[in-house]
Amino acid sequence: MTGGPVGVALVGAGAISDAYLRNLTTFPDVRVLGVADLDVARAEEKARAYGVPVAGDVDAVLAVPEVEIVVNLTIPAAHAAVATAALRAGKHVYGEKPLTLDPEEGEKLLAEAAERGLRVGNAPDTFLGAGLQSAQRALASGLIGAPVAATAVMQNSGPESWHPNPEFLFQRGAGPLFDIGPYYLTALVAALGPVAKVAATARKARPYRVIGSGPKGGTRFAVEVPTHVMALLDFAGGASASSTFSFDSPAHVTMIEIIGTEGSLSLPDPNTFGGPLKVRAAGDDDWRELPVEGTAVGRGLGVLDMARALRGDVPHRASGSLALHVLEAMAAIAGSAEDGEFRHLSTTVREPEPLPADWNPEEATLY
């Protein structure tokens, strides 16, 4: 196809699919044509709820010729296999985070896409929201001078209290580093550029967790990955950052603060799309809130930007190369926590171009 709305199909009808379907079915530049899941009945239920014409297994939606982008919402262990199947069916792929379980798988995926002339995009797309986009513009304007350092913290007691099926969030490819870390690391890379090297420590507070809600409430399950990770990051541009990712804290804390030569910038929660965004200059008594410009409609912005970029033959922002760099940073953090050594990254990436402040997902631009 060469014009008009871009056909999209979702693979994975779990909890996160509603957030995507609510938005993608309202964006005029995309058309949701299919929903797939291992549980076909669940796929059919979601398709009925959102008026999607095709529901079934993966093969069913890959067979729809008008589908151009497959949105891969499966669990991390299935990301590489589903994405590869979509590429081999001639479809572009936009996946949930992380890109794959490890950088080697990610490199193979991007290489196959390049060989086939297809695109890979990946969550998180929260950095395209009004809050973090306004932060990028503030940094580019020199509001706080040259960035020197950053602090990023995400800590809570873990998702098992509210998630009905939390086991996968404590398995390889998840935990606080790989499940929540992508939001923070992507925001930092978008603001400060690529990571050059990392060092880290990690701990696992308890070998088991207990499901706190839903049909499986009270069920105990094993924890396979560290649940408290602390990392130092050096960026190629000269800035550094300290970061904490934890499912072991009774206190809920989310923050990113960037210190510059002329002041500090307090960013919004990078797992959200809005504000607040605050600045504090040298000599100020308190933080001052900055205007936030852009869209905050939520998940799916990366898919939409990819669809518009596909039609316009320009780069999309939530790219596979950005996701691979963040994945390598996380793998390097995990490796450093095991061996106690600094890990140098082999990948790099250019900071994504900021969206225009008036970029409107609800405006039809392709027809």
mmCIF file of C-alpha atoms in Angstrom:
data_model
loop_
_atom_site.group_PDB
_atom_site.id
_atom_site.type_symbol
_atom_site.label_atom_id
_atom_site.label_comp_id
_atom_site.label_asym_id
_atom_site.label_seq_id
_atom_site.Cartn_x
_atom_site.Cartn_y
_atom_site.Cartn_z
ATOM 1 C CA MET A 1 0.000 0.000 0.000
ATOM 2 C CA THR A 2 1.187 3.521 -0.712
ATOM 3 C CA GLY A 3 -1.346 5.809 0.961
ATOM 4 C CA GLY A 4 -4.217 6.063 3.390
ATOM 5 C CA PRO A 5 -4.458 4.650 6.935
ATOM 6 C CA VAL A 6 -1.929 1.994 7.892
ATOM 7 C CA GLY A 7 -3.355 -1.448 8.678
ATOM 8 C CA VAL A 8 -2.413 -2.748 12.130
ATOM 9 C CA ALA A 9 -2.924 -6.044 13.957
ATOM 10 C CA LEU A 10 -2.261 -6.821 17.617
ATOM 11 C CA VAL A 11 -0.738 -10.085 18.808
ATOM 12 C CA GLY A 12 -1.399 -10.616 22.509
ATOM 13 C CA ALA A 13 -4.770 -9.793 24.070
ATOM 14 C CA GLY A 14 -3.604 -9.506 27.668
ATOM 15 C CA ALA A 15 -3.953 -6.646 30.138
ATOM 16 C CA ILE A 16 -1.933 -4.082 28.178
ATOM 17 C CA SER A 17 -3.899 -4.619 24.949
ATOM 18 C CA ASP A 18 -6.799 -2.465 26.147
ATOM 19 C CA ALA A 19 -4.549 0.582 26.476
ATOM 20 C CA TYR A 20 -3.391 0.110 22.882
ATOM 21 C CA LEU A 21 -6.806 -0.730 21.456
ATOM 22 C CA ARG A 22 -8.520 2.252 23.087
ATOM 23 C CA ASN A 23 -6.191 4.609 21.254
ATOM 24 C CA LEU A 24 -5.341 2.804 18.034
ATOM 25 C CA THR A 25 -9.020 2.328 17.181
ATOM 26 C CA THR A 26 -9.533 6.116 17.417
ATOM 27 C CA PHE A 27 -6.435 7.342 15.532
ATOM 28 C CA PRO A 28 -7.570 8.102 11.953
ATOM 29 C CA ASP A 29 -4.140 7.345 10.469
ATOM 30 C CA VAL A 30 -4.235 3.690 11.507
ATOM 31 C CA ARG A 31 -6.857 0.988 11.066
ATOM 32 C CA VAL A 32 -6.899 -1.945 13.479
ATOM 33 C CA LEU A 33 -7.704 -5.032 11.431
ATOM 34 C CA GLY A 34 -6.914 -7.957 13.710
ATOM 35 C CA VAL A 35 -6.352 -9.248 17.240
ATOM 36 C CA ALA A 36 -4.552 -12.531 17.923
ATOM 37 C CA ASP A 37 -3.835 -14.531 21.055
ATOM 38 C CA LEU A 38 -2.950 -18.076 22.062
ATOM 39 C CA ASP A 39 -6.352 -17.974 23.737
ATOM 40 C CA VAL A 40 -8.480 -17.397 20.645
ATOM 41 C CA ALA A 41 -11.596 -16.783 22.744
ATOM 42 C CA ARG A 42 -9.830 -13.903 24.469
ATOM 43 C CA ALA A 43 -8.792 -12.463 21.114
ATOM 44 C CA GLU A 44 -12.375 -12.701 19.889
ATOM 45 C CA GLU A 45 -13.649 -10.951 23.013
ATOM 46 C CA LYS A 46 -11.240 -8.036 22.531
ATOM 47 C CA ALA A 47 -12.058 -7.804 18.830
ATOM 48 C CA ARG A 48 -15.785 -7.579 19.573
ATOM 49 C CA ALA A 49 -15.244 -4.953 22.268
ATOM 50 C CA TYR A 50 -13.300 -2.655 19.913
ATOM 51 C CA GLY A 51 -14.980 -3.419 16.579
ATOM 52 C CA VAL A 52 -11.962 -5.184 15.080
ATOM 53 C CA PRO A 53 -12.916 -7.369 12.080
ATOM 54 C CA VAL A 54 -10.474 -10.311 12.430
ATOM 55 C CA ALA A 55 -9.685 -12.377 15.519
ATOM 56 C CA GLY A 56 -7.847 -15.656 15.906
ATOM 57 C CA ASP A 57 -4.343 -17.020 16.237
ATOM 58 C CA VAL A 58 -1.142 -15.401 14.975
ATOM 59 C CA ASP A 59 -1.357 -17.038 11.548
ATOM 60 C CA ALA A 60 -4.866 -15.649 11.073
ATOM 61 C CA VAL A 61 -3.842 -12.025 11.476
ATOM 62 C CA LEU A 62 -0.559 -12.429 9.578
ATOM 63 C CA ALA A 63 -2.599 -13.692 6.641
ATOM 64 C CA VAL A 64 -4.541 -10.418 6.365
ATOM 65 C CA PRO A 65 -2.884 -8.659 3.394
ATOM 66 C CA GLU A 66 -3.876 -5.153 4.509
ATOM 67 C CA VAL A 67 -2.013 -5.553 7.824
ATOM 68 C CA GLU A 68 1.234 -3.614 7.511
ATOM 69 C CA ILE A 69 2.329 -3.310 11.158
ATOM 70 C CA VAL A 70 2.080 -6.077 13.736
ATOM 71 C CA VAL A 71 1.963 -4.793 17.317
ATOM 72 C CA ASN A 72 3.594 -7.485 19.444
ATOM 73 C CA LEU A 73 2.140 -7.463 22.978
ATOM 74 C CA THR A 74 3.208 -10.955 23.998
ATOM 75 C CA ILE A 75 5.267 -11.776 27.102
ATOM 76 C CA PRO A 76 9.019 -11.049 26.836
ATOM 77 C CA ALA A 77 9.939 -14.696 26.248
ATOM 78 C CA ALA A 78 7.843 -14.682 23.049
ATOM 79 C CA HIS A 79 8.922 -11.294 21.677
ATOM 80 C CA ALA A 80 11.637 -12.551 19.333
ATOM 81 C CA ALA A 81 9.664 -15.481 17.909
ATOM 82 C CA VAL A 82 6.494 -13.478 17.225
ATOM 83 C CA ALA A 83 8.413 -10.545 15.762
ATOM 84 C CA THR A 84 10.423 -12.853 13.494
ATOM 85 C CA ALA A 85 7.252 -14.562 12.267
ATOM 86 C CA ALA A 86 5.738 -11.175 11.456
ATOM 87 C CA LEU A 87 8.839 -10.070 9.538
ATOM 88 C CA ARG A 88 8.829 -13.302 7.551
ATOM 89 C CA ALA A 89 5.195 -12.617 6.672
ATOM 90 C CA GLY A 90 6.299 -9.275 5.230
ATOM 91 C CA LYS A 91 5.013 -7.119 8.097
ATOM 92 C CA HIS A 92 6.681 -4.292 9.989
ATOM 93 C CA VAL A 93 6.828 -4.886 13.747
ATOM 94 C CA TYR A 94 6.223 -2.686 16.763
ATOM 95 C CA GLY A 95 6.797 -4.529 20.044
ATOM 96 C CA GLU A 96 6.309 -4.082 23.738
ATOM 97 C CA LYS A 97 9.427 -3.749 25.860
ATOM 98 C CA PRO A 98 11.959 -5.209 26.101
ATOM 99 C CA LEU A 99 12.851 -5.699 22.447
ATOM 100 C CA THR A 100 13.948 -9.316 23.092
ATOM 101 C CA LEU A 101 15.359 -11.247 26.040
ATOM 102 C CA ASP A 102 18.969 -10.368 25.206
ATOM 103 C CA PRO A 103 20.932 -8.093 22.842
ATOM 104 C CA GLU A 104 22.067 -10.967 20.632
ATOM 105 C CA GLU A 105 18.448 -11.845 19.830
ATOM 106 C CA GLY A 106 17.737 -8.156 19.276
ATOM 107 C CA GLU A 107 20.615 -7.780 16.835
ATOM 108 C CA LYS A 108 19.399 -10.783 14.837
ATOM 109 C CA LEU A 109 15.889 -9.346 14.738
ATOM 110 C CA LEU A 110 17.039 -5.955 13.453
ATOM 111 C CA ALA A 111 19.359 -7.611 10.930
ATOM 112 C CA GLU A 112 16.509 -9.704 9.538
ATOM 113 C CA ALA A 113 14.276 -6.643 9.318
ATOM 114 C CA ALA A 114 16.970 -4.698 7.472
ATOM 115 C CA GLU A 115 17.526 -7.585 5.064
ATOM 116 C CA ARG A 116 13.806 -7.637 4.271
ATOM 117 C CA GLY A 117 13.469 -3.850 4.039
ATOM 118 C CA LEU A 118 11.094 -3.768 7.004
ATOM 119 C CA ARG A 119 10.892 -1.587 10.102
ATOM 120 C CA VAL A 120 11.105 -2.446 13.780
ATOM 121 C CA GLY A 121 9.677 -0.156 16.433
ATOM 122 C CA ASN A 122 9.429 -0.747 20.143
ATOM 123 C CA ALA A 123 7.975 0.489 23.383
ATOM 124 C CA PRO A 124 8.148 2.440 25.497
ATOM 125 C CA ASP A 125 6.604 5.355 23.653
ATOM 126 C CA THR A 126 6.038 7.372 26.826
ATOM 127 C CA PHE A 127 8.953 9.580 25.791
ATOM 128 C CA LEU A 128 6.703 10.828 22.958
ATOM 129 C CA GLY A 129 4.200 12.168 25.477
ATOM 130 C CA ALA A 130 3.834 15.845 26.301
ATOM 131 C CA GLY A 131 5.832 15.713 29.535
ATOM 132 C CA LEU A 132 9.051 14.133 28.269
ATOM 133 C CA GLN A 133 8.846 15.900 24.906
ATOM 134 C CA SER A 134 8.621 19.227 26.725
ATOM 135 C CA ALA A 135 11.628 18.164 28.789
ATOM 136 C CA GLN A 136 13.601 17.437 25.607
ATOM 137 C CA ARG A 137 12.723 20.863 24.238
ATOM 138 C CA ALA A 138 13.689 22.530 27.540
ATOM 139 C CA LEU A 139 17.075 20.812 27.520
ATOM 140 C CA ALA A 140 17.666 21.706 23.872
ATOM 141 C CA SER A 141 16.899 25.357 24.650
ATOM 142 C CA GLY A 142 19.689 25.455 27.235
ATOM 143 C CA LEU A 143 17.286 26.125 30.090
ATOM 144 C CA ILE A 144 19.520 24.387 32.656
ATOM 145 C CA GLY A 145 22.776 24.756 30.742
ATOM 146 C CA ALA A 146 24.839 21.692 29.893
ATOM 147 C CA PRO A 147 23.566 18.471 31.523
ATOM 148 C CA VAL A 148 26.017 17.162 34.122
ATOM 149 C CA ALA A 149 24.258 14.344 35.952
ATOM 150 C CA ALA A 150 20.911 12.680 36.563
ATOM 151 C CA THR A 151 19.160 10.664 39.245
ATOM 152 C CA ALA A 152 16.493 8.118 38.316
ATOM 153 C CA VAL A 153 14.492 6.160 40.898
ATOM 154 C CA MET A 154 11.644 3.668 40.553
ATOM 155 C CA GLN A 155 10.774 1.773 43.685
ATOM 156 C CA ASN A 156 7.627 0.074 44.931
ATOM 157 C CA SER A 157 6.567 -3.183 46.552
ATOM 158 C CA GLY A 158 6.069 -5.039 43.256
ATOM 159 C CA PRO A 159 3.156 -5.831 40.931
ATOM 160 C CA GLU A 160 2.027 -9.100 42.525
ATOM 161 C CA SER A 161 -0.429 -7.277 44.818
ATOM 162 C CA TRP A 162 -2.589 -6.075 41.910
ATOM 163 C CA HIS A 163 -1.646 -8.090 38.796
ATOM 164 C CA PRO A 164 -3.716 -11.297 38.436
ATOM 165 C CA ASN A 165 -0.907 -13.110 36.568
ATOM 166 C CA PRO A 166 2.351 -11.566 37.815
ATOM 167 C CA GLU A 167 4.632 -14.600 37.536
ATOM 168 C CA PHE A 168 6.183 -13.525 34.210
ATOM 169 C CA LEU A 169 7.144 -10.167 35.752
ATOM 170 C CA PHE A 170 9.605 -12.003 38.012
ATOM 171 C CA GLN A 171 11.114 -14.156 35.284
ATOM 172 C CA ARG A 172 13.955 -13.606 32.802
ATOM 173 C CA GLY A 173 13.239 -10.565 30.656
ATOM 174 C CA ALA A 174 11.313 -8.794 33.418
ATOM 175 C CA GLY A 175 11.907 -7.836 37.048
ATOM 176 C CA PRO A 176 12.151 -4.133 37.871
ATOM 177 C CA LEU A 177 15.148 -3.636 35.566
ATOM 178 C CA PHE A 178 13.732 -5.122 32.357
ATOM 179 C CA ASP A 179 10.036 -4.378 32.987
ATOM 180 C CA ILE A 180 10.182 -0.808 34.344
ATOM 181 C CA GLY A 181 13.774 0.132 33.539
ATOM 182 C CA PRO A 182 13.025 0.730 29.822
ATOM 183 C CA TYR A 183 10.830 3.739 30.676
ATOM 184 C CA TYR A 184 13.590 5.398 32.675
ATOM 185 C CA LEU A 185 16.510 4.439 30.468
ATOM 186 C CA THR A 186 14.687 5.448 27.281
ATOM 187 C CA ALA A 187 13.837 8.822 28.837
ATOM 188 C CA LEU A 188 17.479 9.296 29.853
ATOM 189 C CA VAL A 189 18.824 8.315 26.424
ATOM 190 C CA ALA A 190 16.307 10.616 24.705
ATOM 191 C CA ALA A 191 17.470 13.448 26.964
ATOM 192 C CA LEU A 192 21.203 12.774 27.358
ATOM 193 C CA GLY A 193 22.168 10.606 24.392
ATOM 194 C CA PRO A 194 23.649 7.091 24.259
ATOM 195 C CA VAL A 195 25.106 5.243 27.228
ATOM 196 C CA ALA A 196 28.824 4.443 27.062
ATOM 197 C CA LYS A 197 29.365 2.254 30.131
ATOM 198 C CA VAL A 198 27.604 1.040 33.273
ATOM 199 C CA ALA A 199 28.319 -0.478 36.672
ATOM 200 C CA ALA A 200 25.751 -2.056 38.985
ATOM 201 C CA THR A 201 24.771 -4.091 42.014
ATOM 202 C CA ALA A 202 21.623 -6.202 42.424
ATOM 203 C CA ARG A 203 19.789 -8.191 45.091
ATOM 204 C CA LYS A 204 16.753 -10.458 45.426
ATOM 205 C CA ALA A 205 14.916 -9.766 48.677
ATOM 206 C CA ARG A 206 12.765 -12.904 48.745
ATOM 207 C CA PRO A 207 12.876 -16.196 46.808
ATOM 208 C CA TYR A 208 9.068 -16.341 46.541
ATOM 209 C CA ARG A 209 6.160 -13.922 46.107
ATOM 210 C CA VAL A 210 2.413 -14.362 46.670
ATOM 211 C CA ILE A 211 -0.301 -13.315 44.209
ATOM 212 C CA GLY A 212 -2.515 -10.792 45.970
ATOM 213 C CA SER A 213 -5.613 -10.587 43.778
ATOM 214 C CA GLY A 214 -7.713 -12.384 41.175
ATOM 215 C CA PRO A 215 -8.532 -16.076 40.771
ATOM 216 C CA LYS A 216 -4.987 -17.111 41.732
ATOM 217 C CA GLY A 217 -4.875 -14.942 44.868
ATOM 218 C CA GLY A 218 -2.791 -16.570 47.616
ATOM 219 C CA THR A 219 -0.700 -18.618 45.166
ATOM 220 C CA ARG A 220 3.041 -18.598 45.859
ATOM 221 C CA PHE A 221 5.504 -18.445 42.955
ATOM 222 C CA ALA A 222 9.283 -18.368 42.569
ATOM 223 C CA VAL A 223 11.265 -15.183 41.921
ATOM 224 C CA GLU A 224 13.906 -15.802 39.247
ATOM 225 C CA VAL A 225 15.527 -12.367 38.839
ATOM 226 C CA PRO A 226 16.926 -9.610 41.075
ATOM 227 C CA THR A 227 14.251 -7.362 42.549
ATOM 228 C CA HIS A 228 16.484 -4.453 43.609
ATOM 229 C CA VAL A 229 18.992 -3.053 41.116
ATOM 230 C CA MET A 230 21.244 -0.009 41.476
ATOM 231 C CA ALA A 231 23.301 1.226 38.520
ATOM 232 C CA LEU A 232 25.706 3.970 37.512
ATOM 233 C CA LEU A 233 25.623 5.084 33.877
ATOM 234 C CA ASP A 234 28.148 7.139 31.950
ATOM 235 C CA PHE A 235 26.811 8.757 28.781
ATOM 236 C CA ALA A 236 28.909 9.284 25.683
ATOM 237 C CA GLY A 237 28.147 13.007 25.798
ATOM 238 C CA GLY A 238 29.755 13.403 29.222
ATOM 239 C CA ALA A 239 26.836 13.265 31.654
ATOM 240 C CA SER A 240 26.367 10.518 34.237
ATOM 241 C CA ALA A 241 23.402 9.078 36.110
ATOM 242 C CA SER A 242 22.619 7.015 39.181
ATOM 243 C CA SER A 243 19.547 4.787 39.007
ATOM 244 C CA THR A 244 17.527 2.496 41.260
ATOM 245 C CA PHE A 245 14.938 -0.040 40.083
ATOM 246 C CA SER A 246 13.218 -1.897 42.916
ATOM 247 C CA PHE A 247 10.232 -4.127 43.667
ATOM 248 C CA ASP A 248 11.336 -4.311 47.338
ATOM 249 C CA SER A 249 10.280 -0.946 48.743
ATOM 250 C CA PRO A 250 7.134 -0.271 50.790
ATOM 251 C CA ALA A 251 7.345 3.340 49.591
ATOM 252 C CA HIS A 252 6.306 4.200 46.033
ATOM 253 C CA VAL A 253 8.897 6.557 44.506
ATOM 254 C CA THR A 254 9.257 7.677 40.890
ATOM 255 C CA MET A 255 11.667 10.412 39.835
ATOM 256 C CA ILE A 256 14.107 11.612 37.232
ATOM 257 C CA GLU A 257 16.086 14.769 37.969
ATOM 258 C CA ILE A 258 18.660 16.151 35.557
ATOM 259 C CA ILE A 259 21.287 18.534 36.945
ATOM 260 C CA GLY A 260 22.790 21.075 34.586
ATOM 261 C CA THR A 261 25.395 23.801 34.855
ATOM 262 C CA GLU A 262 22.651 26.432 35.262
ATOM 263 C CA GLY A 263 19.926 24.554 37.135
ATOM 264 C CA SER A 264 17.974 21.320 37.536
ATOM 265 C CA LEU A 265 15.048 19.818 35.649
ATOM 266 C CA SER A 266 12.552 17.502 37.353
ATOM 267 C CA LEU A 267 10.939 15.203 34.788
ATOM 268 C CA PRO A 268 7.516 13.565 35.090
ATOM 269 C CA ASP A 269 7.085 9.862 35.791
ATOM 270 C CA PRO A 270 8.435 8.281 32.564
ATOM 271 C CA ASN A 271 5.726 5.615 32.707
ATOM 272 C CA THR A 272 3.192 8.369 31.995
ATOM 273 C CA PHE A 273 2.598 10.728 29.084
ATOM 274 C CA GLY A 274 1.908 14.058 30.817
ATOM 275 C CA GLY A 275 3.506 16.344 33.396
ATOM 276 C CA PRO A 276 4.414 17.844 35.717
ATOM 277 C CA LEU A 277 7.731 19.247 34.492
ATOM 278 C CA LYS A 278 9.647 21.500 36.886
ATOM 279 C CA VAL A 279 12.796 23.594 36.824
ATOM 280 C CA ARG A 280 14.939 25.054 39.593
ATOM 281 C CA ALA A 281 17.646 27.537 38.697
ATOM 282 C CA ALA A 282 20.655 28.327 40.841
ATOM 283 C CA GLY A 283 19.498 30.641 43.628
ATOM 284 C CA ASP A 284 15.806 29.693 43.378
ATOM 285 C CA ASP A 285 14.020 28.943 46.641
ATOM 286 C CA ASP A 286 11.770 26.306 45.115
ATOM 287 C CA TRP A 287 10.812 24.460 41.942
ATOM 288 C CA ARG A 288 8.884 26.271 39.214
ATOM 289 C CA GLU A 289 6.448 24.348 37.025
ATOM 290 C CA LEU A 290 6.967 24.616 33.259
ATOM 291 C CA PRO A 291 4.273 24.496 30.580
ATOM 292 C CA VAL A 292 3.784 21.046 29.066
ATOM 293 C CA GLU A 293 2.979 20.973 25.350
ATOM 294 C CA GLY A 294 2.031 17.990 23.245
ATOM 295 C CA THR A 295 -0.223 14.971 23.438
ATOM 296 C CA ALA A 296 -0.829 12.784 26.460
ATOM 297 C CA VAL A 297 -3.391 10.354 25.025
ATOM 298 C CA GLY A 298 -1.305 7.331 26.012
ATOM 299 C CA ARG A 299 0.027 4.109 24.536
ATOM 300 C CA GLY A 300 0.047 3.705 20.802
ATOM 301 C CA LEU A 301 1.824 6.972 20.007
ATOM 302 C CA GLY A 302 4.889 5.008 18.910
ATOM 303 C CA VAL A 303 2.784 2.887 16.556
ATOM 304 C CA LEU A 304 1.161 6.009 15.120
ATOM 305 C CA ASP A 305 4.483 7.807 14.651
ATOM 306 C CA MET A 306 5.829 4.678 12.954
ATOM 307 C CA ALA A 307 2.797 4.512 10.654
ATOM 308 C CA ARG A 308 3.119 8.159 9.651
ATOM 309 C CA ALA A 309 6.885 7.776 9.172
ATOM 310 C CA LEU A 310 6.279 4.702 7.028
ATOM 311 C CA ARG A 311 4.018 6.680 4.688
ATOM 312 C CA GLY A 312 6.376 9.664 4.701
ATOM 313 C CA ASP A 313 9.524 7.535 4.254
ATOM 314 C CA VAL A 314 11.225 9.191 7.254
ATOM 315 C CA PRO A 315 12.678 7.637 10.443
ATOM 316 C CA HIS A 316 10.296 6.763 13.259
ATOM 317 C CA ARG A 317 11.220 7.748 16.790
ATOM 318 C CA ALA A 318 10.501 4.687 18.979
ATOM 319 C CA SER A 319 12.922 2.724 16.832
ATOM 320 C CA GLY A 320 14.393 -0.732 17.010
ATOM 321 C CA SER A 321 17.878 0.753 17.312
ATOM 322 C CA LEU A 322 16.816 2.809 20.335
ATOM 323 C CA ALA A 323 15.231 -0.281 21.916
ATOM 324 C CA LEU A 324 18.330 -2.379 21.196
ATOM 325 C CA HIS A 325 20.587 0.230 22.836
ATOM 326 C CA VAL A 326 18.382 0.323 25.924
ATOM 327 C CA LEU A 327 18.288 -3.484 25.973
ATOM 328 C CA GLU A 328 22.082 -3.645 25.807
ATOM 329 C CA ALA A 329 22.284 -1.106 28.655
ATOM 330 C CA MET A 330 19.998 -3.290 30.787
ATOM 331 C CA ALA A 331 21.925 -6.453 29.931
ATOM 332 C CA ALA A 332 25.163 -4.659 30.791
ATOM 333 C CA ILE A 333 23.695 -3.553 34.125
ATOM 334 C CA ALA A 334 22.659 -7.145 34.885
ATOM 335 C CA GLY A 335 26.092 -8.430 33.866
ATOM 336 C CA SER A 336 27.927 -5.831 35.926
ATOM 337 C CA ALA A 337 25.822 -6.736 38.959
ATOM 338 C CA GLU A 338 27.050 -10.325 38.582
ATOM 339 C CA ASP A 339 30.761 -9.718 38.022
ATOM 340 C CA GLY A 340 31.340 -6.334 39.680
ATOM 341 C CA GLU A 341 32.988 -4.830 36.604
ATOM 342 C CA PHE A 342 32.180 -1.805 34.471
ATOM 343 C CA ARG A 343 30.555 -2.903 31.217
ATOM 344 C CA HIS A 344 31.112 -0.921 28.000
ATOM 345 C CA LEU A 345 28.306 -0.820 25.433
ATOM 346 C CA SER A 346 28.929 -1.687 21.799
ATOM 347 C CA THR A 347 25.745 -0.126 20.402
ATOM 348 C CA THR A 348 24.962 3.539 20.072
ATOM 349 C CA VAL A 349 21.992 5.575 18.897
ATOM 350 C CA ARG A 350 21.081 9.128 18.014
ATOM 351 C CA GLU A 351 18.625 10.916 20.274
ATOM 352 C CA PRO A 352 15.186 10.836 18.621
ATOM 353 C CA GLU A 353 14.076 14.105 17.053
ATOM 354 C CA PRO A 354 11.507 15.827 19.273
ATOM 355 C CA LEU A 355 7.941 15.833 18.017
ATOM 356 C CA PRO A 356 6.499 19.182 16.957
ATOM 357 C CA ALA A 357 4.590 20.658 19.889
ATOM 358 C CA ASP A 358 1.398 20.655 17.785
ATOM 359 C CA TRP A 359 1.733 16.982 16.699
ATOM 360 C CA ASN A 360 -1.823 15.694 16.885
ATOM 361 C CA PRO A 361 -2.646 11.959 16.922
ATOM 362 C CA GLU A 362 -6.339 12.671 16.326
ATOM 363 C CA GLU A 363 -5.704 14.527 13.061
ATOM 364 C CA ALA A 364 -5.847 12.597 9.793
ATOM 365 C CA THR A 365 -2.632 13.276 7.873
ATOM 366 C CA LEU A 366 -2.451 10.309 5.487
ATOM 367 C CA TYR A 367 -5.619 10.866 3.432
#
